[in-house]
Amino acid sequence: MAEDLINSFMGGPDENGRFGLHGGRFVSETLMPLILDLEAEYENAKTDDSFWAEMDDLWTHYVGRPSPLYYAERMTQELGGAKIYLKRDELNHTGAHKINNVLGQIILARRMGKTRIIAETGAGQHGVATATVCAKFGLKCVVYMGAHDVERQAPNVFRMRLLGAEVVPVTSGRGTLKDAMNDALRDWVTNVRDTFYCIGTVAGPHPYPAMVRDFQSIIGKEVRTQLAAQEGEGRLPDTVIAAIGGGSNAMGLFYPFLDDESVRIIGVEAGGKGVDETMQHCASLSGGRPGVLHGNRTYLLQDGDGQILEGYSISAGLDYPGIGPEHSWLHDIGRAEYVSITDAEALAAFQLSCNLEGIIPALEPSHALGHVIKIAPDLPSDHIIVMNMCGRGDKDIFTVAKHLGFDMKI
Ligand SMILES: *Cc1c(COP(=O)(O)O)cnc(C)c1O
C-alpha cells in the first residue's frame, strides 16, 4: 500500500544515495558489504506486498494508526488567521513517531534472519521504541547511549531495562549521541552475522536516510487522505510544518507533498538560546556548514577546524549535531524552508497547546508550534496549516516545571 508513494518524487536519492551534494555512504571498507546487503534486502522488501501487509497490520493493531488529523479550533480562533490542523502522532504507542520507523526496520531484520538488534539513542526515545518492538518479537536488544545522556535521561534508561534491553553507556568522546552512534557502528562491524543496526532518524549511510523516510512517510500519506476526506476541505494543505532533530518526522510529513508545488514546506530547527556565534542552539541548516558525519555528507554544527560541536536545546530530542541529507538538499534547491525557534518560544507554544487544546505536547513539536504561532495570524482564514504533533509531553513535564519555576517536590 505504501509502495505507491515510495520513489514518487523525482529528486532522489541517486544510486549512490546522494541527494544533490549530500548523503552518500562515507563508511569504512569493512562496513560496505553490510550496507550493500541491507540495501539489497530493503529494495526487495519495498516491492513485496507481504512486507507492507505486515507493516499495515502492526501499524493498525500495535501502534494505533492511522493517527487522527485534528482541527485545533480554539488555537485557530486565538491566533486569528490560518486554519490549524494537528497530525496526532503523539497518540502512537510509545508516545511519538519513532515506532513507525522501528517497526519497519525490525520487520526487515527478521526477514534477514537477524536475532540481535543494536541502536543508538540520545534522549532515549528511539532506544525505548526499539526496546519495545524487540520485546514484542523476542529479539535481543542492545542500546548504545552516551554516559552523559544515561545520567540525564534516567526514566528512559529504566524503561529500556524494563523492556529487556541492555543499555551500554558510552564514555568515549563527550559521552553523547554522536559517540553512541560511532560505538553502534563498531559493534555492527564486529557482529555482522546476527546483528541489525536500527537507526532512529533520516541519517547514516545510504540506504538509511531513504529507508527511514519511506517508513515515516505514512504520516504525510495519512494527512493527504484525511484532509481530502475532511468535510469542507477535500484538498491539499497549503503549508506543512514539522520540528527537526535529525529530521525523520519532518521527512515523513513532507515527502508525500514534495511534488505538489502549491504546498509550502517548513522545517523548524531548535534555536536554543538564539542562533548566533555562541552556538547555544541545534540549528544545523540555519547555523551550520556541510561536512561528513555518520556516513553521510550534510550540514553540521562545527567549529572553524571542522570539529563537531555539541548542540544545545531545551529539548533533548532535538540536539543532534547534524540533519538528514535529504533536508540539506531540499534546503539547497529551495523546495523547503528551514527556520529556527528558541527555547522561550517553544515553551510559550507548549503552554498554549495545554491551555487551548488540552494537549500536552513534547518539547520537540512545541518548536514547530512556535513557528505556527508566528505565521498563522498573517495568513488568510482559508489557508490550511498541518503541523505534525510528533510526540507527547509526559517525558518533558520535569524540564518545563524547572523552567516555569514550579517545585515538583519529588
Ligand atoms: C526523536 C524525536 C524528534 C527528533 O527526531 P526527528 O528524526 O527529527 O523526527 C522529534 N520529536 C520527538 C517527539 C522525538 O521523540
CSV table of C-alpha atoms and ligand atoms in Angstrom, one decimal:
chain,number,residue,atom,x,y,z
A,1,MET,CA,0.0,0.0,0.0
A,2,ALA,CA,2.7,2.5,0.9
A,3,GLU,CA,4.5,1.3,-2.2
A,4,ASP,CA,2.9,3.9,-4.4
A,5,LEU,CA,4.5,6.8,-2.6
A,6,ILE,CA,7.9,5.4,-2.5
A,7,ASN,CA,10.2,6.9,-5.2
A,8,SER,CA,7.3,9.1,-6.2
A,9,PHE,CA,9.4,12.2,-6.0
A,10,MET,CA,11.8,12.5,-8.9
A,11,GLY,CA,14.5,14.1,-6.8
A,12,GLY,CA,16.5,11.4,-5.1
A,13,PRO,CA,18.5,9.8,-3.9
A,14,ASP,CA,20.6,8.6,-6.9
A,15,GLU,CA,22.0,5.0,-6.9
A,16,ASN,CA,24.8,6.1,-4.6
A,17,GLY,CA,22.4,7.5,-2.1
A,18,ARG,CA,23.2,11.1,-3.0
A,19,PHE,CA,20.7,13.9,-2.6
A,20,GLY,CA,22.4,16.6,-4.7
A,21,LEU,CA,25.7,17.2,-2.9
A,22,HIS,CA,24.5,15.5,0.3
A,23,GLY,CA,24.1,11.9,1.6
A,24,GLY,CA,26.1,9.1,0.1
A,25,ARG,CA,28.0,6.5,2.1
A,26,PHE,CA,31.2,7.5,3.7
A,27,VAL,CA,32.0,4.3,5.5
A,28,SER,CA,35.0,2.0,6.1
A,29,GLU,CA,35.6,-0.9,3.7
A,30,THR,CA,34.6,-3.4,6.4
A,31,LEU,CA,31.2,-1.8,6.7
A,32,MET,CA,30.5,-1.6,2.9
A,33,PRO,CA,29.3,-5.2,2.4
A,34,LEU,CA,26.8,-4.9,5.3
A,35,ILE,CA,25.4,-1.7,3.9
A,36,LEU,CA,25.1,-3.2,0.4
A,37,ASP,CA,23.4,-6.3,1.8
A,38,LEU,CA,20.9,-4.1,3.7
A,39,GLU,CA,20.2,-2.1,0.6
A,40,ALA,CA,19.5,-5.2,-1.5
A,41,GLU,CA,17.2,-6.6,1.2
A,42,TYR,CA,15.3,-3.3,1.5
A,43,GLU,CA,15.0,-3.0,-2.3
A,44,ASN,CA,13.5,-6.4,-2.3
A,45,ALA,CA,11.1,-5.8,0.7
A,46,LYS,CA,10.0,-2.5,-0.8
A,47,THR,CA,8.2,-4.1,-3.7
A,48,ASP,CA,6.9,-7.1,-1.7
A,49,ASP,CA,3.2,-6.9,-0.8
A,50,SER,CA,3.7,-9.2,2.2
A,51,PHE,CA,6.2,-6.9,3.8
A,52,TRP,CA,3.8,-3.9,3.6
A,53,ALA,CA,0.9,-6.1,4.7
A,54,GLU,CA,2.8,-7.0,7.9
A,55,MET,CA,3.6,-3.3,8.4
A,56,ASP,CA,0.0,-2.3,7.9
A,57,ASP,CA,-1.3,-4.9,10.3
A,58,LEU,CA,1.1,-3.8,13.1
A,59,TRP,CA,0.6,-0.1,12.4
A,60,THR,CA,-3.1,-0.7,12.9
A,61,HIS,CA,-3.1,-3.1,15.8
A,62,TYR,CA,0.1,-2.3,17.7
A,63,VAL,CA,0.9,1.3,17.0
A,64,GLY,CA,-2.7,2.6,16.7
A,65,ARG,CA,-2.6,4.1,13.2
A,66,PRO,CA,-4.0,6.0,11.5
A,67,SER,CA,-3.4,8.8,14.0
A,68,PRO,CA,-6.1,11.4,13.8
A,69,LEU,CA,-5.9,14.7,11.9
A,70,TYR,CA,-7.4,17.2,14.4
A,71,TYR,CA,-8.7,20.6,13.7
A,72,ALA,CA,-7.4,22.8,16.5
A,73,GLU,CA,-10.3,25.2,16.7
A,74,ARG,CA,-9.6,27.2,19.7
A,75,MET,CA,-6.0,27.7,18.7
A,76,THR,CA,-7.1,28.8,15.3
A,77,GLN,CA,-9.5,31.3,16.8
A,78,GLU,CA,-6.9,32.6,19.2
A,79,LEU,CA,-4.3,33.2,16.5
A,80,GLY,CA,-7.0,34.7,14.2
A,81,GLY,CA,-5.6,33.6,10.8
A,82,ALA,CA,-4.9,30.3,9.1
A,83,LYS,CA,-6.8,27.1,9.9
A,84,ILE,CA,-4.6,24.9,12.1
A,85,TYR,CA,-4.7,21.1,11.9
A,86,LEU,CA,-2.6,18.9,14.1
A,87,LYS,CA,-1.4,15.4,13.0
A,88,ARG,CA,-1.7,13.5,16.2
A,89,ASP,CA,1.3,11.2,16.0
A,90,GLU,CA,1.8,11.7,19.8
A,91,LEU,CA,-1.0,9.2,20.2
A,92,ASN,CA,1.1,6.3,18.8
A,93,HIS,CA,2.2,3.5,21.1
A,94,THR,CA,5.4,4.8,23.0
A,95,GLY,CA,4.2,8.4,22.5
A,96,ALA,CA,5.9,9.6,19.3
A,97,HIS,CA,6.6,8.9,15.7
A,98,LYS,CA,9.7,6.8,16.3
A,99,ILE,CA,7.9,3.5,16.3
A,100,ASN,CA,6.7,3.9,12.7
A,101,ASN,CA,10.3,3.5,11.6
A,102,VAL,CA,11.5,1.0,14.2
A,103,LEU,CA,8.7,-1.4,13.1
A,104,GLY,CA,9.8,-1.2,9.5
A,105,GLN,CA,13.5,-1.9,10.3
A,106,ILE,CA,12.8,-4.7,12.7
A,107,ILE,CA,10.4,-6.5,10.3
A,108,LEU,CA,13.3,-6.2,7.8
A,109,ALA,CA,15.8,-7.5,10.3
A,110,ARG,CA,13.5,-10.6,10.8
A,111,ARG,CA,13.3,-11.2,7.1
A,112,MET,CA,17.1,-11.1,7.0
A,113,GLY,CA,17.3,-13.7,9.8
A,114,LYS,CA,18.9,-11.3,12.3
A,115,THR,CA,18.4,-12.0,16.0
A,116,ARG,CA,20.2,-9.2,17.7
A,117,ILE,CA,19.2,-5.5,17.3
A,118,ILE,CA,21.5,-2.7,18.1
A,119,ALA,CA,20.6,1.0,18.3
A,120,GLU,CA,22.0,4.3,19.5
A,121,THR,CA,19.9,6.8,21.4
A,122,GLY,CA,20.3,10.4,22.6
A,123,ALA,CA,17.4,11.4,24.7
A,124,GLY,CA,16.3,7.7,24.8
A,125,GLN,CA,13.1,7.9,22.7
A,126,HIS,CA,14.5,5.8,19.9
A,127,GLY,CA,16.0,3.4,22.4
A,128,VAL,CA,12.6,2.9,24.0
A,129,ALA,CA,10.8,2.4,20.7
A,130,THR,CA,13.5,-0.2,19.7
A,131,ALA,CA,13.4,-2.0,23.0
A,132,THR,CA,9.6,-2.1,22.7
A,133,VAL,CA,9.5,-3.7,19.3
A,134,CYS,CA,12.3,-6.1,20.3
A,135,ALA,CA,10.3,-7.2,23.3
A,136,LYS,CA,7.3,-7.8,21.1
A,137,PHE,CA,9.3,-10.1,18.8
A,138,GLY,CA,11.6,-11.7,21.4
A,139,LEU,CA,14.8,-10.2,19.9
A,140,LYS,CA,17.9,-9.3,21.8
A,141,CYS,CA,18.3,-5.6,22.1
A,142,VAL,CA,21.5,-3.5,22.9
A,143,VAL,CA,21.2,0.2,23.1
A,144,TYR,CA,24.3,2.5,23.0
A,145,MET,CA,23.8,5.7,24.9
A,146,GLY,CA,26.3,8.4,25.8
A,147,ALA,CA,27.3,8.1,29.5
A,148,HIS,CA,26.3,11.8,30.0
A,149,ASP,CA,22.8,11.0,28.4
A,150,VAL,CA,22.4,7.9,30.6
A,151,GLU,CA,22.6,10.2,33.6
A,152,ARG,CA,20.3,12.9,32.2
A,153,GLN,CA,17.7,10.5,30.9
A,154,ALA,CA,17.2,8.1,33.8
A,155,PRO,CA,13.5,7.4,33.2
A,156,ASN,CA,14.1,6.3,29.6
A,157,VAL,CA,17.1,4.2,30.7
A,158,PHE,CA,14.8,2.4,33.2
A,159,ARG,CA,12.1,2.0,30.6
A,160,MET,CA,14.5,0.3,28.2
A,161,ARG,CA,15.7,-2.0,31.0
A,162,LEU,CA,12.1,-2.9,31.9
A,163,LEU,CA,11.6,-3.8,28.3
A,164,GLY,CA,14.5,-6.2,28.5
A,165,ALA,CA,17.1,-4.2,26.6
A,166,GLU,CA,20.8,-3.8,27.6
A,167,VAL,CA,21.8,-0.2,27.8
A,168,VAL,CA,25.5,0.4,27.2
A,169,PRO,CA,26.9,3.7,28.5
A,170,VAL,CA,29.4,5.2,26.0
A,171,THR,CA,32.3,7.1,27.7
A,172,SER,CA,34.3,7.9,24.5
A,173,GLY,CA,34.3,11.5,23.3
A,174,ARG,CA,31.9,13.7,25.2
A,175,GLY,CA,29.6,10.8,26.1
A,176,THR,CA,26.7,11.9,24.0
A,177,LEU,CA,24.7,10.8,20.9
A,178,LYS,CA,27.5,11.3,18.4
A,179,ASP,CA,29.8,9.0,20.3
A,180,ALA,CA,27.0,6.4,20.8
A,181,MET,CA,26.5,6.3,17.1
A,182,ASN,CA,30.2,5.6,16.5
A,183,ASP,CA,30.1,2.7,19.0
A,184,ALA,CA,27.0,1.2,17.5
A,185,LEU,CA,28.7,1.2,14.1
A,186,ARG,CA,31.8,-0.5,15.6
A,187,ASP,CA,29.5,-3.2,17.2
A,188,TRP,CA,27.8,-3.8,13.8
A,189,VAL,CA,31.1,-4.5,12.0
A,190,THR,CA,32.2,-6.8,14.8
A,191,ASN,CA,28.9,-8.8,15.0
A,192,VAL,CA,28.0,-8.9,11.3
A,193,ARG,CA,26.3,-12.3,11.2
A,194,ASP,CA,23.4,-12.0,13.7
A,195,THR,CA,23.2,-8.2,14.2
A,196,PHE,CA,21.0,-5.5,12.6
A,197,TYR,CA,21.6,-1.8,13.2
A,198,CYS,CA,18.4,0.1,13.7
A,199,ILE,CA,19.0,3.9,13.1
A,200,GLY,CA,16.5,6.3,14.6
A,201,THR,CA,16.4,9.2,12.1
A,202,VAL,CA,16.9,10.0,8.4
A,203,ALA,CA,20.7,10.0,8.8
A,204,GLY,CA,23.5,7.4,8.5
A,205,PRO,CA,24.9,6.0,5.2
A,206,HIS,CA,22.6,5.1,2.3
A,207,PRO,CA,20.1,3.4,2.3
A,208,TYR,CA,19.2,4.5,5.9
A,209,PRO,CA,18.1,8.1,5.1
A,210,ALA,CA,15.8,7.0,2.3
A,211,MET,CA,14.6,3.9,4.1
A,212,VAL,CA,13.7,5.7,7.4
A,213,ARG,CA,11.9,8.4,5.3
A,214,ASP,CA,9.9,5.7,3.5
A,215,PHE,CA,8.7,4.2,6.8
A,216,GLN,CA,7.9,7.6,8.3
A,217,SER,CA,6.0,8.7,5.1
A,218,ILE,CA,2.9,7.0,6.5
A,219,ILE,CA,2.5,10.3,8.3
A,220,GLY,CA,2.2,12.5,5.2
A,221,LYS,CA,0.3,9.9,3.3
A,222,GLU,CA,-2.4,9.7,6.0
A,223,VAL,CA,-2.6,13.6,6.1
A,224,ARG,CA,-3.3,13.6,2.4
A,225,THR,CA,-6.1,11.1,2.6
A,226,GLN,CA,-7.5,12.6,5.8
A,227,LEU,CA,-7.6,16.2,4.6
A,228,ALA,CA,-9.1,15.1,1.3
A,229,ALA,CA,-11.9,13.3,3.2
A,230,GLN,CA,-12.4,16.1,5.7
A,231,GLU,CA,-15.8,17.7,5.4
A,232,GLY,CA,-15.5,21.2,3.9
A,233,GLU,CA,-11.8,20.7,2.9
A,234,GLY,CA,-11.3,18.0,0.4
A,235,ARG,CA,-8.0,19.4,-0.8
A,236,LEU,CA,-4.2,19.6,-0.2
A,237,PRO,CA,-2.8,21.6,2.8
A,238,ASP,CA,-1.3,25.0,2.0
A,239,THR,CA,1.5,24.7,4.5
A,240,VAL,CA,3.0,21.7,6.3
A,241,ILE,CA,5.3,22.2,9.3
A,242,ALA,CA,7.3,19.9,11.5
A,243,ALA,CA,10.2,20.0,14.0
A,244,ILE,CA,13.6,18.8,13.1
A,245,GLY,CA,16.2,16.9,15.2
A,246,GLY,CA,17.7,14.6,12.6
A,247,GLY,CA,14.6,15.2,10.5
A,248,SER,CA,12.6,11.9,10.4
A,249,ASN,CA,9.2,13.0,11.5
A,250,ALA,CA,9.5,16.1,9.2
A,251,MET,CA,10.6,14.0,6.2
A,252,GLY,CA,7.7,11.7,6.9
A,253,LEU,CA,5.2,14.5,6.7
A,254,PHE,CA,6.9,16.3,3.8
A,255,TYR,CA,7.8,13.5,1.4
A,256,PRO,CA,4.3,12.8,0.0
A,257,PHE,CA,3.9,16.5,-0.8
A,258,LEU,CA,7.3,17.3,-2.4
A,259,ASP,CA,5.8,17.1,-5.9
A,260,ASP,CA,2.9,19.4,-5.1
A,261,GLU,CA,4.2,22.8,-5.8
A,262,SER,CA,1.3,24.6,-4.1
A,263,VAL,CA,2.3,23.1,-0.7
A,264,ARG,CA,4.7,25.2,1.3
A,265,ILE,CA,7.1,23.1,3.4
A,266,ILE,CA,8.7,24.4,6.6
A,267,GLY,CA,11.1,22.6,8.8
A,268,VAL,CA,11.7,24.0,12.3
A,269,GLU,CA,15.1,23.6,14.0
A,270,ALA,CA,15.9,24.2,17.6
A,271,GLY,CA,17.2,27.7,18.1
A,272,GLY,CA,18.1,27.2,21.7
A,273,LYS,CA,19.2,30.5,23.2
A,274,GLY,CA,19.5,32.0,19.8
A,275,VAL,CA,21.3,31.2,16.5
A,276,ASP,CA,24.5,33.2,16.9
A,277,GLU,CA,28.2,32.7,17.4
A,278,THR,CA,27.8,31.4,21.0
A,279,MET,CA,26.4,28.2,19.4
A,280,GLN,CA,23.8,27.6,22.1
A,281,HIS,CA,21.5,26.0,19.5
A,282,CYS,CA,20.9,22.9,17.3
A,283,ALA,CA,20.1,24.6,14.0
A,284,SER,CA,22.3,22.7,11.6
A,285,LEU,CA,20.8,24.3,8.5
A,286,SER,CA,20.4,27.8,9.9
A,287,GLY,CA,23.7,27.9,11.6
A,288,GLY,CA,25.9,25.1,10.3
A,289,ARG,CA,28.2,24.1,7.3
A,290,PRO,CA,28.4,21.0,5.2
A,291,GLY,CA,30.7,18.2,6.4
A,292,VAL,CA,30.7,14.4,6.9
A,293,LEU,CA,29.3,12.7,9.9
A,294,HIS,CA,27.8,9.2,10.5
A,295,GLY,CA,28.5,8.1,7.0
A,296,ASN,CA,26.9,10.9,5.0
A,297,ARG,CA,27.6,14.4,3.9
A,298,THR,CA,25.2,17.1,5.2
A,299,TYR,CA,25.0,20.4,7.1
A,300,LEU,CA,26.6,20.1,10.6
A,301,LEU,CA,27.4,22.2,13.6
A,302,GLN,CA,31.1,22.5,13.6
A,303,ASP,CA,33.8,24.9,14.6
A,304,GLY,CA,36.4,26.6,12.4
A,305,ASP,CA,38.6,23.4,12.4
A,306,GLY,CA,35.8,21.1,11.4
A,307,GLN,CA,35.3,19.7,14.9
A,308,ILE,CA,31.7,18.6,15.5
A,309,LEU,CA,30.1,20.8,18.1
A,310,GLU,CA,27.5,19.5,20.6
A,311,GLY,CA,24.2,21.1,20.0
A,312,TYR,CA,22.2,22.7,22.8
A,313,SER,CA,18.4,22.8,23.1
A,314,ILE,CA,15.8,22.8,25.9
A,315,SER,CA,14.6,19.7,24.1
A,316,ALA,CA,17.0,16.7,24.4
A,317,GLY,CA,15.4,15.1,21.3
A,318,LEU,CA,16.5,17.9,19.0
A,319,ASP,CA,20.1,18.1,20.0
A,320,TYR,CA,21.6,16.1,17.1
A,321,PRO,CA,24.6,18.0,15.6
A,322,GLY,CA,23.5,17.3,12.0
A,323,ILE,CA,20.4,17.0,9.9
A,324,GLY,CA,19.3,14.3,7.4
A,325,PRO,CA,20.9,14.8,4.0
A,326,GLU,CA,17.6,15.0,2.1
A,327,HIS,CA,16.7,18.1,4.2
A,328,SER,CA,20.1,19.6,3.3
A,329,TRP,CA,19.3,19.1,-0.4
A,330,LEU,CA,15.7,20.4,-0.1
A,331,HIS,CA,17.3,23.5,1.5
A,332,ASP,CA,19.9,23.9,-1.2
A,333,ILE,CA,17.3,23.6,-4.1
A,334,GLY,CA,14.8,25.8,-2.2
A,335,ARG,CA,12.0,23.3,-2.1
A,336,ALA,CA,11.7,23.6,1.7
A,337,GLU,CA,12.3,26.4,4.1
A,338,TYR,CA,14.1,26.0,7.3
A,339,VAL,CA,13.7,28.3,10.3
A,340,SER,CA,14.5,28.1,14.0
A,341,ILE,CA,12.5,28.6,17.2
A,342,THR,CA,14.1,29.4,20.5
A,343,ASP,CA,13.7,27.7,23.9
A,344,ALA,CA,11.5,30.5,25.1
A,345,GLU,CA,9.2,30.5,22.0
A,346,ALA,CA,8.8,26.7,22.3
A,347,LEU,CA,7.9,27.0,26.0
A,348,ALA,CA,5.2,29.5,25.2
A,349,ALA,CA,3.9,27.3,22.5
A,350,PHE,CA,3.9,24.3,24.9
A,351,GLN,CA,1.7,26.2,27.3
A,352,LEU,CA,-0.7,27.5,24.6
A,353,SER,CA,-1.3,23.9,23.4
A,354,CYS,CA,-2.0,22.8,27.0
A,355,ASN,CA,-4.4,25.7,27.7
A,356,LEU,CA,-6.3,25.9,24.4
A,357,GLU,CA,-6.4,22.3,23.1
A,358,GLY,CA,-5.9,20.1,26.2
A,359,ILE,CA,-2.9,18.6,24.5
A,360,ILE,CA,0.4,18.4,26.5
A,361,PRO,CA,2.9,18.3,23.6
A,362,ALA,CA,6.6,17.2,23.7
A,363,LEU,CA,9.1,20.0,23.6
A,364,GLU,CA,10.2,19.0,20.1
A,365,PRO,CA,6.8,19.7,18.3
A,366,SER,CA,6.4,22.7,20.6
A,367,HIS,CA,9.1,24.2,18.3
A,368,ALA,CA,7.0,23.5,15.2
A,369,LEU,CA,4.0,25.1,17.0
A,370,GLY,CA,6.2,28.1,17.9
A,371,HIS,CA,6.5,28.8,14.2
A,372,VAL,CA,2.8,28.2,13.6
A,373,ILE,CA,2.1,30.9,16.2
A,374,LYS,CA,4.4,33.2,14.3
A,375,ILE,CA,2.9,32.8,10.8
A,376,ALA,CA,-0.7,31.8,11.3
A,377,PRO,CA,-2.1,35.3,12.3
A,378,ASP,CA,-0.9,36.9,9.0
A,379,LEU,CA,-2.4,34.1,6.8
A,380,PRO,CA,-6.0,34.2,5.4
A,381,SER,CA,-8.7,32.1,7.1
A,382,ASP,CA,-8.9,29.7,4.2
A,383,HIS,CA,-5.2,28.8,4.4
A,384,ILE,CA,-4.7,25.3,5.9
A,385,ILE,CA,-1.6,24.6,8.0
A,386,VAL,CA,-0.9,21.0,9.0
A,387,MET,CA,1.6,20.6,11.8
A,388,ASN,CA,3.0,17.3,13.0
A,389,MET,CA,2.4,16.8,16.7
A,390,CYS,CA,5.1,14.2,16.7
A,391,GLY,CA,5.3,13.4,20.4
A,392,ARG,CA,3.6,13.8,23.7
A,393,GLY,CA,4.9,15.8,26.6
A,394,ASP,CA,4.8,13.4,29.6
A,395,LYS,CA,8.6,13.0,29.4
A,396,ASP,CA,9.1,16.8,29.4
A,397,ILE,CA,7.0,18.0,32.3
A,398,PHE,CA,10.0,18.0,34.7
A,399,THR,CA,12.0,20.2,32.3
A,400,VAL,CA,9.1,22.5,31.8
A,401,ALA,CA,8.4,22.7,35.6
A,402,LYS,CA,12.0,23.7,36.2
A,403,HIS,CA,11.8,26.5,33.5
A,404,LEU,CA,8.5,27.8,34.9
A,405,GLY,CA,9.8,27.8,38.4
A,406,PHE,CA,7.4,25.1,39.7
A,407,ASP,CA,8.7,22.9,42.5
A,408,MET,CA,7.7,19.3,41.9
A,409,LYS,CA,8.9,18.2,45.4
A,410,ILE,CA,9.9,14.7,44.3
B,1,LIG,C1,13.3,11.9,18.4
B,1,LIG,C2,12.2,12.9,18.4
B,1,LIG,C3,12.4,14.0,17.5
B,1,LIG,C4,13.6,14.3,16.6
B,1,LIG,O1,13.8,13.3,15.7
B,1,LIG,P1,13.4,13.6,14.1
B,1,LIG,O2,14.2,12.5,13.4
B,1,LIG,O3,13.9,14.9,13.7
B,1,LIG,O4,12.0,13.4,14.0
B,1,LIG,C5,11.3,14.9,17.5
B,1,LIG,N1,10.2,14.8,18.2
B,1,LIG,C6,10.1,13.7,19.1
B,1,LIG,C7,8.8,13.6,19.9
B,1,LIG,C8,11.1,12.8,19.2
B,1,LIG,O5,10.9,11.7,20.0
